[in-house]
Every structure is written in structure tokens, then in C-alpha cells.
Amino acid sequence: MRNRITKHVAEMHANHLAWKRKKVLRHVYYDFYRLIQTCIADLPHSYPTVEIGCGIGTIRDIIPSCLTTDLFKTPWAQDAENAYSLSFGSETVGNLILFDVFHHLRYPGDALKEFWRVLTPGGRVILFEPGFGLLGKFVYQVFHREQTGLGQPIEWTAKQSGSGREQTDSKGQSYYAAQANAWRIFQLGQVESKPWKVVRLLPITSLSYIASGGFQGPQLYPSIAYPFVLRLDQVLQRFPNLFATR
């Protein structure tokens, strides 16, 4: 576990350096965060908005009231939280934000059950995940280091897989990633997610993100061209089955 934490922290520090170096990456993510902001349920301030798996915590640049959490304390995480066993009381949280985290949950049904417990009535879970239009499928299968999980069964609960429910990644399991899980569950309906109600499902083109290279890849267009790439995104947005990448 110690080695995994050390590796994770080292990756976050590398991401932080990339964040400071790549102006276009900041543009892209700030636009993503503004979109997330529009999805937050309007509830009293006593019901906090919490990010699960905050990475380098940059969401607070746009949503400063957001409580940032990760599996363990970091310079960017205000608290440590395990998605399968949150420390919050029942019906005490207004919104849960997971940005590129849901596809790392080996047992999404168990996590969603826990999210249901802590959310107040009218609260929301906001997921921001890889999108698998034809372009997204090509990019994530060919260029991304993580597995897509396409064609593999989704283990909805630990009980279904034969494992103990508390055997989560925070308890020492091997690293898990299945980038297509959110697309398969919510866009394609391959797994029934009752009792949840999908308020909004928005496939996003975002060539601006793909061509930015993310945190680890090369940037394929100059920062000054960002507004023009955004306009191209708006045109291609009409064809999500072809061009969705988020």
C-alpha cells in the first residue's frame, strides 16, 4: 500500500507541474469545471459539495466552496475519503463530484449505494468521464494507458464478484480502471442503476481536450488557437455518436 501511495503522490506532483506549464490544459479544465458547476443542485450551504478523488484539487479555482477529498491526505485534498465508506452522516451531503474517478471504482453499485446514503433528498452525483463515441473509442483504446473495459463484465457489487465488500482499492487491491464503465452504464444502459434518476446526460466532443495532450501527452495545438478549437467542438457536438470523447 505504501508503494502505491508513493506512486500516486509522485503522479500528482507531475500533474501539478504539467498544470502550471500548459496554459491550454487549464483553459480546458476550467471550462469542464464551469460545466460541472451548472449541474450542482441548488441546496442550502449546510449541505456541502464534495469532490471524491480530487487529484491536484484545481476544481476549487472555479468552485471554491467544494470540499476536496482523496483516498489519503495530500497537499490538495482537504480530507481523506473512501468512496465505499464515506465519513459523512446519512442525508448530509448536497452534491458529490467525481471527475475521472467513477471508472476506477471496481464495484460501482456498492459506491452508488453509499452515495445514496449520504446525499440529502434532491442532492446529486455529478460524474465527468471518458466518452465513447467512435472518436473517443479510438483515442482511449489506442493512445490511453488505462484499460477501457469494453467487452468485460461490470462487477456491480463485491458480493457479485465473490469478494468481500470491504476489499476496495484503499484496502490493498490492485489498481483498477475501466474507462468505458460510465458510458456503458448510463449512456448504453447495460446495467440497471435503480433507484437513481438521471437528471442530465451530456456527451461532449472536446477535441480541445484530446488535442491538449492532457497531463502526460504532447500538446497538438498552440494555446492561442483554443477559441478556434472550441468552435470546432461546437460544430461536432451535433454528432455525439461519432465524436463524443467525454
Coordinates of C-alpha atoms in Angstrom, one line a residue:
M1 CA 0.0 0.0 0.0
R2 CA 2.9 2.4 0.9
N3 CA 4.4 1.9 -2.6
R4 CA 1.1 2.7 -4.3
I5 CA 0.6 5.8 -2.2
T6 CA 4.1 7.0 -3.1
K7 CA 3.5 6.4 -6.8
H8 CA 0.1 8.2 -6.6
V9 CA 1.6 11.2 -4.9
A10 CA 4.5 11.3 -7.4
E11 CA 2.0 11.3 -10.3
M12 CA 0.0 14.1 -8.7
H13 CA 3.2 16.2 -8.4
A14 CA 3.9 15.5 -12.0
N15 CA 0.4 16.6 -12.9
H16 CA 0.8 19.7 -10.9
L17 CA 3.9 20.7 -12.9
A18 CA 2.0 20.0 -16.2
W19 CA -0.9 22.1 -14.9
K20 CA 1.4 25.1 -14.3
R21 CA 3.2 24.6 -17.6
K22 CA 0.3 24.0 -20.0
K23 CA -2.0 27.0 -20.3
V24 CA -4.3 25.3 -22.7
L25 CA -4.8 22.5 -20.2
R26 CA -6.0 25.0 -17.6
H27 CA -8.4 26.5 -20.2
V28 CA -9.9 23.1 -20.9
Y29 CA -10.3 22.0 -17.3
Y30 CA -11.8 25.4 -16.2
D31 CA -14.4 25.0 -18.9
F32 CA -15.1 21.5 -17.7
Y33 CA -15.5 22.8 -14.1
R34 CA -17.8 25.6 -15.2
L35 CA -20.0 22.9 -16.9
I36 CA -20.0 20.9 -13.7
Q37 CA -20.9 24.0 -11.7
T38 CA -24.1 24.4 -13.8
C39 CA -25.1 20.8 -12.7
I40 CA -24.8 21.4 -8.9
A41 CA -28.1 21.1 -7.1
D42 CA -29.2 24.4 -5.5
L43 CA -29.4 23.4 -1.8
P44 CA -28.7 25.2 1.5
H45 CA -25.0 25.7 2.3
S46 CA -25.3 23.3 5.2
Y47 CA -25.3 20.5 2.6
P48 CA -21.7 20.6 1.2
T49 CA -20.5 19.9 -2.3
V50 CA -17.8 17.2 -2.1
E51 CA -15.3 16.0 -4.7
I52 CA -14.3 12.4 -4.4
G53 CA -10.8 11.8 -5.7
C54 CA -9.7 15.4 -6.2
G55 CA -6.2 14.9 -7.6
I56 CA -4.5 18.2 -7.5
G57 CA -7.6 20.0 -6.3
T58 CA -8.0 22.5 -9.2
I59 CA -11.8 22.4 -9.1
R60 CA -11.6 24.9 -6.2
D61 CA -10.3 27.5 -8.6
I62 CA -13.9 27.6 -10.1
I63 CA -16.0 26.1 -7.3
P64 CA -14.2 27.4 -4.2
S65 CA -16.7 26.0 -1.7
C66 CA -16.1 22.5 -2.9
L67 CA -14.6 20.2 -0.3
T68 CA -11.8 18.2 -1.9
T69 CA -11.1 14.7 -0.8
D70 CA -8.9 11.8 -1.9
L71 CA -8.1 8.3 -0.6
F72 CA -5.5 9.9 1.7
K73 CA -4.4 13.4 2.7
T74 CA -2.3 15.3 0.2
P75 CA -1.4 18.9 -0.3
W76 CA -4.5 19.3 -2.4
A77 CA -7.0 17.1 -0.5
Q78 CA -8.7 18.7 2.5
D79 CA -9.8 15.3 3.8
A80 CA -9.4 11.6 3.2
E81 CA -12.4 9.6 2.0
N82 CA -13.1 6.1 0.7
A83 CA -15.9 6.1 -1.9
Y84 CA -17.3 2.8 -0.5
S85 CA -17.3 4.0 3.1
L86 CA -17.8 7.8 3.4
S87 CA -17.4 9.5 6.8
F88 CA -20.5 11.7 6.2
G89 CA -23.7 11.1 8.1
S90 CA -26.8 10.0 6.2
E91 CA -28.5 12.7 4.1
T92 CA -25.9 15.3 5.0
V93 CA -24.2 16.0 1.6
G94 CA -25.7 18.1 -1.2
N95 CA -23.5 17.1 -4.2
L96 CA -20.8 14.5 -4.9
I97 CA -18.5 15.3 -7.8
L98 CA -16.3 12.5 -9.4
F99 CA -14.0 13.7 -12.1
D100 CA -12.4 10.8 -13.9
V101 CA -12.9 8.7 -10.7
F102 CA -16.0 6.6 -11.4
H103 CA -14.2 4.3 -13.9
H104 CA -11.7 3.5 -11.1
L105 CA -14.4 2.1 -8.9
R106 CA -14.2 -1.7 -9.2
Y107 CA -17.7 -2.1 -7.7
P108 CA -19.8 0.9 -8.9
G109 CA -23.0 -0.4 -7.4
D110 CA -21.5 -0.5 -3.9
A111 CA -20.2 3.1 -4.3
L112 CA -23.6 4.3 -5.6
K113 CA -25.3 2.7 -2.6
E114 CA -23.0 4.7 -0.3
F115 CA -23.6 7.9 -2.3
W116 CA -27.3 7.4 -1.9
R117 CA -26.9 7.1 1.8
V118 CA -25.0 10.4 2.3
L119 CA -26.9 12.5 -0.2
T120 CA -29.8 14.7 1.1
P121 CA -33.1 14.5 -0.9
G122 CA -32.6 16.5 -4.0
G123 CA -28.8 16.0 -3.9
R124 CA -26.8 14.9 -6.9
V125 CA -23.9 12.8 -8.0
I126 CA -22.1 14.5 -10.9
L127 CA -19.8 12.3 -13.0
F128 CA -17.3 13.5 -15.6
E129 CA -16.0 10.5 -17.5
P130 CA -14.5 9.4 -20.8
G131 CA -17.0 9.4 -23.7
F132 CA -17.1 6.6 -26.2
G133 CA -18.3 7.9 -29.5
L134 CA -16.3 6.5 -32.4
L135 CA -13.6 9.1 -31.9
G136 CA -13.4 8.6 -28.1
K137 CA -13.3 4.8 -28.5
F138 CA -10.4 5.1 -30.9
V139 CA -8.5 7.6 -28.8
Y140 CA -8.9 5.7 -25.5
Q141 CA -8.2 2.3 -26.9
V142 CA -5.1 3.3 -28.9
F143 CA -3.5 6.2 -27.0
H144 CA -4.5 5.9 -23.4
R145 CA -2.6 3.7 -20.9
E146 CA -5.7 2.6 -18.9
Q147 CA -8.0 -0.2 -19.9
T148 CA -11.4 0.7 -21.4
G149 CA -13.1 -2.4 -20.0
L150 CA -15.1 -2.8 -23.3
G151 CA -16.3 -6.4 -23.6
Q152 CA -15.6 -7.1 -20.0
P153 CA -18.3 -7.7 -17.4
I154 CA -19.0 -4.9 -14.9
E155 CA -18.8 -6.2 -11.4
W156 CA -21.7 -4.2 -9.9
T157 CA -21.1 -5.2 -6.3
A158 CA -18.3 -7.0 -4.4
K159 CA -20.8 -9.7 -3.4
Q160 CA -21.4 -10.4 -7.1
S161 CA -17.7 -10.9 -7.7
G162 CA -17.3 -13.2 -4.7
S163 CA -15.0 -10.7 -2.9
G164 CA -15.6 -9.2 0.5
R165 CA -17.3 -5.8 0.3
E166 CA -14.5 -4.0 2.1
Q167 CA -11.9 -5.3 -0.3
T168 CA -11.6 -2.0 -2.1
D169 CA -8.6 -0.4 -3.7
S170 CA -8.0 1.5 -0.5
K171 CA -7.6 -1.8 1.3
G172 CA -4.8 -3.0 -1.0
Q173 CA -6.4 -4.4 -4.1
S174 CA -4.6 -4.0 -7.4
Y175 CA -5.2 -0.8 -9.5
Y176 CA -8.5 -0.9 -11.4
A177 CA -9.6 1.1 -14.4
A178 CA -12.4 0.5 -16.9
Q179 CA -12.8 3.8 -18.7
A180 CA -16.0 2.9 -20.6
N181 CA -18.0 1.9 -17.4
A182 CA -19.9 5.2 -17.1
W183 CA -20.7 5.2 -20.8
R184 CA -21.9 1.6 -20.7
I185 CA -24.0 2.1 -17.6
F186 CA -25.6 5.4 -18.2
Q187 CA -25.4 6.1 -22.0
L188 CA -26.0 2.5 -23.2
G189 CA -28.0 1.2 -20.2
Q190 CA -26.0 -2.1 -20.0
V191 CA -26.5 -2.1 -16.2
E192 CA -29.7 -1.0 -14.4
S193 CA -28.8 1.8 -11.9
K194 CA -32.1 2.0 -9.9
P195 CA -33.1 3.8 -7.8
W196 CA -31.1 6.6 -9.4
K197 CA -32.8 9.1 -11.7
V198 CA -30.5 10.5 -14.5
V199 CA -31.2 14.3 -14.4
R200 CA -28.9 15.1 -17.4
L201 CA -26.6 13.1 -19.7
L202 CA -24.4 15.1 -22.0
P203 CA -21.9 13.5 -24.4
I204 CA -19.2 16.1 -25.1
T205 CA -16.9 16.3 -28.2
S206 CA -14.0 18.1 -26.7
L207 CA -11.3 17.9 -29.3
S208 CA -9.9 20.8 -27.3
Y209 CA -9.2 18.2 -24.5
I210 CA -8.0 15.4 -26.7
A211 CA -5.6 17.6 -28.6
S212 CA -4.3 19.2 -25.5
G213 CA -2.5 16.0 -24.6
G214 CA -3.9 16.0 -21.1
F215 CA -1.4 15.9 -18.3
Q216 CA 1.0 13.4 -19.9
G217 CA 0.8 13.7 -23.7
P218 CA 2.1 16.3 -26.2
Q219 CA 0.0 19.4 -26.9
L220 CA -1.1 19.4 -30.5
Y221 CA -2.2 23.0 -30.9
P222 CA -1.0 26.4 -29.6
S223 CA -2.8 27.9 -26.7
I224 CA -3.8 30.9 -28.9
A225 CA -5.9 28.5 -31.1
Y226 CA -8.0 27.4 -28.1
P227 CA -11.1 29.5 -29.1
F228 CA -11.0 28.2 -32.7
V229 CA -10.8 24.6 -31.5
L230 CA -13.8 25.3 -29.2
R231 CA -15.8 26.4 -32.2
L232 CA -15.0 23.2 -33.9
D233 CA -16.1 21.3 -30.8
Q234 CA -19.5 23.2 -31.0
V235 CA -20.0 22.0 -34.6
L236 CA -19.0 18.4 -34.0
Q237 CA -21.2 18.4 -30.8
R238 CA -24.2 17.7 -33.0
F239 CA -22.9 14.2 -33.7
P240 CA -22.1 12.6 -30.3
N241 CA -22.2 9.0 -31.5
L242 CA -19.3 9.9 -33.8
F243 CA -17.3 12.5 -31.9
A244 CA -18.0 12.2 -28.1
T245 CA -14.8 11.9 -26.1
R246 CA -16.2 13.0 -22.6

